[in-house]
Amino acid sequence: MILDDIVEKIKNAKDIVILTHEIPDGDAIGSSLAMYFALKQLGKEADVIIPEFPATYSFLPGVEAIKKRSNILNYDLAIALDCSDIKRLNGFANYFENAKSKIEVDHHSSNTMFGDHNFVNPVAPACAQILVTLFEYLGVEIDKNIGTCIATGIITDTGGFKYNTVTAETFEFIAELLNKGINISDTYRKALQIVSKKKFEITKIAVNRLEFLENGKIAFTYITKEEQEKLELDVGDHEGIVEQGRDVEGVEVSIFLREEEENKYKASFRSNEYVNVSDICLMFGGGGHFHAAGCTVELPLEQAKEKLIAQTKLYLK
Ligand SMILES: [Mn+2]
């Protein structure tokens, strides 16, 4: 059985590396650190390698142990968490590829099963939720550190328990964490609510110039490279801007452009009901999910805006 294989690999491994996807979110970092503490409990030291992560998650226990890189080239065991594809281990896939054994634990339906042992549950709303099952099997006790990391993964990946991916088990696990004394409301506030001043300022700029088009069905806004540089933004500080437009009454599609280089924009798309924004982004070489997708456009702002909106209009009712 897969869980027995995983237990055996962990028990026999001398050096272990924990990896997660690029541009890591709360589930990626929370799952990685939960695994780090779980292995510690089993008497194993592991390296968590995450080159860059948003400052929002610095409240998590164990962040000081995160490494940017490692000198070990051939680990006994590599564990990839919350990662659907080896390509998303961008820049540090070598640690995974060179390891003697490869385990992955994930919840993406698009998972490519790139490990030797793949514990994948596409119905789980967060990778962290799958870890609860795995830790039970490993005999790991969910203590305060592990519980906080798991709660962060679940809270962030469910948008604060509001996505339809939430299962009855999600609340059972959260109840279990509450029983163990983990402060869920404090974790919720730190992981989802508090924003840095810089993030607030860039959101303010974007919201201020947001415009409604096509009878209010499209919301459009952007930020320039200059603005981002001036505010010295950290990784992920632009997250959430596209949702500002999406959440306004009557809007079906929200579009947000972020200038990466001169005449090069990263476009984020969100839809509420019927528009498959992944299809729109596909036309520009991008992709994603039905309600959330992205692409890159190499054009000056006005032309980029015009093209994206012309394409979006075709999908509106
Ligand atoms: Mn996830």
Short mmCIF file of C-alpha atoms and ligand atoms in Angstrom, two decimals:
data_model
loop_
_atom_site.label_atom_id
_atom_site.label_comp_id
_atom_site.label_asym_id
_atom_site.label_seq_id
_atom_site.Cartn_x
_atom_site.Cartn_y
_atom_site.Cartn_z
CA MET A 1 0.00 0.00 0.00
CA ILE A 2 1.19 3.49 -0.84
CA LEU A 3 1.14 4.72 2.77
CA ASP A 4 3.25 1.74 3.87
CA ASP A 5 5.78 2.51 1.14
CA ILE A 6 5.97 6.12 2.28
CA VAL A 7 6.45 5.10 5.93
CA GLU A 8 9.22 2.70 4.93
CA LYS A 9 11.03 5.27 2.77
CA ILE A 10 10.90 7.87 5.54
CA LYS A 11 12.11 5.39 8.20
CA ASN A 12 15.08 4.30 6.08
CA ALA A 13 16.16 7.71 4.81
CA LYS A 14 19.21 9.41 6.30
CA ASP A 15 18.94 12.75 4.60
CA ILE A 16 15.65 14.14 3.41
CA VAL A 17 14.74 17.22 1.37
CA ILE A 18 11.31 18.85 1.34
CA LEU A 19 10.31 20.80 -1.79
CA THR A 20 7.27 22.69 -3.01
CA HIS A 21 6.07 24.65 -6.02
CA GLU A 22 7.51 27.99 -7.21
CA ILE A 23 5.83 31.22 -6.05
CA PRO A 24 4.71 29.29 -2.94
CA ASP A 25 1.40 30.06 -1.24
CA GLY A 26 0.17 29.33 2.28
CA ASP A 27 -0.57 25.69 1.50
CA ALA A 28 2.86 25.13 -0.07
CA ILE A 29 4.78 26.66 2.84
CA GLY A 30 2.42 25.39 5.55
CA SER A 31 2.58 21.83 4.21
CA SER A 32 6.38 21.97 3.89
CA LEU A 33 6.89 23.14 7.47
CA ALA A 34 4.28 20.72 8.84
CA MET A 35 6.24 17.91 7.18
CA TYR A 36 9.49 19.31 8.60
CA PHE A 37 8.14 19.18 12.17
CA ALA A 38 6.56 15.75 11.61
CA LEU A 39 9.88 14.32 10.47
CA LYS A 40 11.61 15.93 13.44
CA GLN A 41 9.17 14.12 15.71
CA LEU A 42 10.20 10.87 14.02
CA GLY A 43 13.83 11.69 14.76
CA LYS A 44 14.65 12.83 11.20
CA GLU A 45 16.33 16.06 10.20
CA ALA A 46 15.13 17.40 6.86
CA ASP A 47 16.07 20.38 4.70
CA VAL A 48 13.21 22.58 3.55
CA ILE A 49 14.31 24.36 0.37
CA ILE A 50 12.20 27.36 -0.67
CA PRO A 51 14.23 30.03 -2.52
CA GLU A 52 11.66 32.81 -2.07
CA PHE A 53 8.32 33.20 -0.29
CA PRO A 54 5.88 36.01 0.60
CA ALA A 55 6.61 37.81 3.88
CA THR A 56 3.00 37.15 4.95
CA TYR A 57 4.04 33.67 6.01
CA SER A 58 6.96 34.67 8.22
CA PHE A 59 4.69 34.12 11.25
CA LEU A 60 4.78 30.37 10.66
CA PRO A 61 6.73 28.25 13.13
CA GLY A 62 9.88 26.87 11.52
CA VAL A 63 10.41 29.56 8.84
CA GLU A 64 13.91 30.17 10.22
CA ALA A 65 14.82 26.64 9.10
CA ILE A 66 13.95 27.31 5.44
CA LYS A 67 16.98 27.18 3.16
CA LYS A 68 17.47 28.85 -0.21
CA ARG A 69 19.67 26.01 -1.48
CA SER A 70 21.65 23.03 -0.25
CA ASN A 71 25.10 21.54 -0.76
CA ILE A 72 23.76 18.00 -0.69
CA LEU A 73 23.30 16.84 -4.25
CA ASN A 74 21.94 13.35 -3.74
CA TYR A 75 19.42 13.12 -0.93
CA ASP A 76 18.18 9.69 0.17
CA LEU A 77 14.66 10.97 -0.06
CA ALA A 78 12.90 13.94 -1.65
CA ILE A 79 9.34 14.85 -0.69
CA ALA A 80 7.47 17.25 -2.99
CA LEU A 81 4.37 18.87 -1.50
CA ASP A 82 1.44 20.69 -3.14
CA CYS A 83 3.14 20.46 -6.52
CA SER A 84 1.28 19.16 -9.57
CA ASP A 85 4.14 18.94 -12.01
CA ILE A 86 7.92 18.60 -11.79
CA LYS A 87 8.17 21.74 -13.95
CA ARG A 88 6.69 23.71 -11.05
CA LEU A 89 9.72 22.75 -8.92
CA ASN A 90 11.30 25.37 -11.14
CA GLY A 91 15.00 25.87 -10.46
CA PHE A 92 15.27 23.23 -7.73
CA ALA A 93 13.89 20.14 -9.49
CA ASN A 94 17.44 18.74 -9.44
CA TYR A 95 17.13 17.95 -5.73
CA PHE A 96 14.06 15.88 -6.58
CA GLU A 97 15.47 14.24 -9.68
CA ASN A 98 18.76 13.30 -8.00
CA ALA A 99 17.21 11.82 -4.86
CA LYS A 100 17.29 8.04 -4.43
CA SER A 101 13.58 7.93 -3.53
CA LYS A 102 10.91 10.38 -4.56
CA ILE A 103 7.60 10.93 -2.77
CA GLU A 104 4.96 13.46 -3.66
CA VAL A 105 1.85 14.45 -1.72
CA ASP A 106 -0.59 16.66 -3.59
CA HIS A 107 -4.19 17.64 -4.26
CA HIS A 108 -4.16 19.02 -7.84
CA SER A 109 -6.36 17.13 -10.30
CA SER A 110 -3.78 17.92 -12.98
CA ASN A 111 -1.02 16.07 -11.05
CA THR A 112 1.35 14.26 -13.42
CA MET A 113 2.39 11.57 -10.86
CA PHE A 114 6.06 12.45 -11.16
CA GLY A 115 7.25 10.69 -7.99
CA ASP A 116 8.02 7.03 -7.26
CA HIS A 117 5.26 7.14 -4.66
CA ASN A 118 2.41 9.54 -5.37
CA PHE A 119 -0.08 10.20 -2.59
CA VAL A 120 -2.53 12.38 -4.49
CA ASN A 121 -6.10 13.20 -3.50
CA PRO A 122 -7.71 15.63 -5.96
CA VAL A 123 -10.79 15.98 -3.76
CA ALA A 124 -8.83 17.43 -0.81
CA PRO A 125 -9.10 21.24 -0.69
CA ALA A 126 -5.48 21.58 0.46
CA CYS A 127 -2.33 19.51 0.51
CA ALA A 128 -2.18 20.25 4.24
CA GLN A 129 -5.46 18.39 4.71
CA ILE A 130 -3.97 15.24 3.15
CA LEU A 131 -1.04 15.50 5.56
CA VAL A 132 -3.41 15.04 8.52
CA THR A 133 -4.20 11.53 7.24
CA LEU A 134 -0.57 10.79 6.49
CA PHE A 135 0.63 11.96 9.89
CA GLU A 136 -1.97 9.81 11.64
CA TYR A 137 -0.60 6.82 9.74
CA LEU A 138 2.97 7.77 10.65
CA GLY A 139 2.04 8.06 14.32
CA VAL A 140 2.92 11.76 14.37
CA GLU A 141 1.13 13.78 17.01
CA ILE A 142 -0.36 17.04 15.73
CA ASP A 143 1.26 19.53 18.12
CA LYS A 144 0.99 23.31 18.13
CA ASN A 145 3.63 23.84 15.42
CA ILE A 146 2.28 21.22 13.05
CA GLY A 147 -1.31 22.29 13.74
CA THR A 148 -0.61 25.95 12.95
CA CYS A 149 1.10 25.02 9.67
CA ILE A 150 -1.75 22.71 8.66
CA ALA A 151 -4.40 25.27 9.57
CA THR A 152 -2.57 27.86 7.42
CA GLY A 153 -2.59 25.53 4.42
CA ILE A 154 -6.27 24.76 4.77
CA ILE A 155 -7.33 28.35 5.48
CA THR A 156 -5.41 29.86 2.54
CA ASP A 157 -6.29 27.22 -0.07
CA THR A 158 -10.01 27.41 0.79
CA GLY A 159 -10.00 31.23 0.76
CA GLY A 160 -11.00 31.12 4.43
CA PHE A 161 -13.38 28.10 4.18
CA LYS A 162 -15.40 29.75 1.42
CA TYR A 163 -14.59 27.74 -1.73
CA ASN A 164 -16.78 24.85 -2.76
CA THR A 165 -13.78 22.54 -2.34
CA VAL A 166 -14.33 22.54 1.43
CA THR A 167 -15.42 19.11 2.70
CA ALA A 168 -17.05 17.98 5.95
CA GLU A 169 -13.62 16.58 6.84
CA THR A 170 -12.13 20.07 6.58
CA PHE A 171 -14.27 21.21 9.50
CA GLU A 172 -13.64 17.96 11.40
CA PHE A 173 -9.88 18.57 11.13
CA ILE A 174 -10.25 22.20 12.16
CA ALA A 175 -12.36 21.08 15.16
CA GLU A 176 -9.58 18.65 16.04
CA LEU A 177 -7.01 21.45 15.84
CA LEU A 178 -9.19 23.67 18.05
CA ASN A 179 -9.40 20.83 20.59
CA LYS A 180 -5.61 20.69 20.61
CA GLY A 181 -5.44 24.38 21.48
CA ILE A 182 -4.42 25.77 18.09
CA ASN A 183 -5.54 29.37 17.70
CA ILE A 184 -7.53 29.24 14.45
CA SER A 185 -8.76 32.86 14.47
CA ASP A 186 -5.24 34.18 15.04
CA THR A 187 -3.87 31.98 12.24
CA TYR A 188 -6.72 33.10 9.97
CA ARG A 189 -5.98 36.75 10.63
CA LYS A 190 -2.23 36.41 10.04
CA ALA A 191 -2.53 34.19 6.96
CA LEU A 192 -5.42 35.92 5.20
CA GLN A 193 -6.35 39.28 6.60
CA ILE A 194 -3.31 41.33 7.54
CA VAL A 195 -1.72 43.08 4.57
CA SER A 196 1.56 44.93 4.50
CA LYS A 197 1.47 48.70 3.97
CA LYS A 198 3.13 48.23 0.58
CA LYS A 199 0.48 45.76 -0.47
CA PHE A 200 -2.23 48.12 0.68
CA GLU A 201 -0.65 51.02 -1.25
CA ILE A 202 -0.34 49.10 -4.53
CA THR A 203 -3.92 47.84 -4.17
CA LYS A 204 -5.06 51.41 -3.61
CA ILE A 205 -3.39 52.55 -6.83
CA ALA A 206 -4.95 49.70 -8.81
CA VAL A 207 -8.41 50.15 -7.32
CA ASN A 208 -8.26 53.88 -7.86
CA ARG A 209 -7.82 53.50 -11.61
CA LEU A 210 -10.10 50.49 -12.00
CA GLU A 211 -12.65 50.99 -14.75
CA PHE A 212 -15.86 49.20 -15.61
CA LEU A 213 -16.49 48.37 -19.26
CA GLU A 214 -19.24 46.67 -21.26
CA ASN A 215 -22.06 47.80 -18.98
CA GLY A 216 -20.09 46.90 -15.90
CA LYS A 217 -19.48 43.29 -16.92
CA ILE A 218 -15.73 43.78 -17.25
CA ALA A 219 -13.51 45.31 -14.58
CA PHE A 220 -10.08 46.41 -15.76
CA THR A 221 -7.03 47.77 -14.00
CA TYR A 222 -3.22 47.66 -14.07
CA ILE A 223 -0.02 48.62 -12.25
CA THR A 224 3.19 49.87 -13.84
CA LYS A 225 6.73 48.70 -13.27
CA GLU A 226 7.63 52.11 -11.93
CA GLU A 227 4.91 51.92 -9.29
CA GLN A 228 6.05 48.49 -8.19
CA GLU A 229 9.66 49.63 -7.96
CA LYS A 230 8.81 52.78 -6.07
CA LEU A 231 6.96 50.79 -3.40
CA GLU A 232 9.70 48.11 -3.35
CA LEU A 233 7.08 45.38 -3.53
CA ASP A 234 7.77 41.90 -2.17
CA VAL A 235 6.84 38.65 -3.88
CA GLY A 236 3.08 38.25 -3.94
CA ASP A 237 2.21 41.84 -3.01
CA HIS A 238 0.03 42.18 -6.10
CA GLU A 239 -2.01 39.08 -5.14
CA GLY A 240 -5.66 39.86 -4.55
CA ILE A 241 -5.87 42.93 -6.80
CA VAL A 242 -7.74 41.06 -9.54
CA GLU A 243 -10.32 39.90 -6.98
CA GLN A 244 -11.15 43.49 -6.09
CA GLY A 245 -12.78 43.94 -9.50
CA ARG A 246 -14.29 40.46 -9.55
CA ASP A 247 -16.22 41.07 -6.34
CA VAL A 248 -18.11 44.12 -7.56
CA GLU A 249 -21.80 43.58 -8.28
CA GLY A 250 -22.53 42.93 -11.97
CA VAL A 251 -18.92 42.12 -12.93
CA GLU A 252 -18.44 38.85 -14.79
CA VAL A 253 -14.75 39.17 -15.76
CA SER A 254 -12.02 41.02 -13.91
CA ILE A 255 -8.73 41.72 -15.68
CA PHE A 256 -5.56 42.93 -14.00
CA LEU A 257 -2.32 43.76 -15.82
CA ARG A 258 1.04 43.95 -14.11
CA GLU A 259 3.90 45.48 -16.08
CA GLU A 260 6.89 43.14 -15.88
CA GLU A 261 9.14 44.86 -18.36
CA GLU A 262 8.58 47.66 -20.81
CA ASN A 263 5.76 46.57 -23.14
CA LYS A 264 5.38 43.24 -21.34
CA TYR A 265 2.40 42.58 -19.09
CA LYS A 266 1.32 39.67 -16.92
CA ALA A 267 -2.45 39.46 -17.17
CA SER A 268 -4.62 37.89 -14.47
CA PHE A 269 -8.22 36.96 -15.20
CA ARG A 270 -11.07 36.07 -12.85
CA SER A 271 -14.68 35.29 -13.70
CA ASN A 272 -17.75 34.85 -11.54
CA GLU A 273 -20.19 32.63 -13.39
CA TYR A 274 -20.18 31.62 -17.03
CA VAL A 275 -17.00 32.90 -18.72
CA ASN A 276 -14.22 30.34 -18.98
CA VAL A 277 -11.23 32.67 -18.59
CA SER A 278 -8.84 29.81 -19.20
CA ASP A 279 -10.11 29.72 -22.81
CA ILE A 280 -9.45 33.44 -23.20
CA CYS A 281 -5.93 33.14 -21.80
CA LEU A 282 -5.23 30.14 -24.01
CA MET A 283 -5.62 32.45 -27.00
CA PHE A 284 -2.65 34.43 -25.66
CA GLY A 285 -0.50 31.41 -24.83
CA GLY A 286 -1.53 31.18 -21.17
CA GLY A 287 -4.10 29.12 -19.31
CA GLY A 288 -5.40 28.11 -15.91
CA HIS A 289 -8.78 27.21 -14.51
CA PHE A 290 -12.37 28.06 -15.53
CA HIS A 291 -12.68 30.97 -13.07
CA ALA A 292 -9.00 31.92 -12.65
CA ALA A 293 -6.36 32.12 -15.36
CA GLY A 294 -3.45 34.16 -16.65
CA CYS A 295 -1.25 34.95 -19.64
CA THR A 296 1.58 37.23 -20.74
CA VAL A 297 1.10 39.91 -23.39
CA GLU A 298 4.05 41.63 -25.05
CA LEU A 299 2.49 44.90 -26.19
CA PRO A 300 2.23 48.50 -25.01
CA LEU A 301 -0.49 48.99 -22.37
CA GLU A 302 -3.23 50.44 -24.57
CA GLN A 303 -2.85 47.72 -27.21
CA ALA A 304 -2.67 44.94 -24.63
CA LYS A 305 -5.82 46.25 -22.99
CA GLU A 306 -7.65 46.55 -26.30
CA LYS A 307 -6.77 43.01 -27.42
CA LEU A 308 -7.65 41.35 -24.13
CA ILE A 309 -10.93 43.18 -23.83
CA ALA A 310 -11.91 42.50 -27.46
CA GLN A 311 -11.37 38.78 -26.82
CA THR A 312 -13.25 38.87 -23.51
CA LYS A 313 -16.25 40.61 -25.09
CA LEU A 314 -16.81 37.56 -27.32
CA TYR A 315 -17.58 35.49 -24.22
CA LEU A 316 -20.04 37.87 -22.56
CA LYS A 317 -23.78 37.21 -22.60
MN MN B 1 -2.52 23.67 -2.42
#
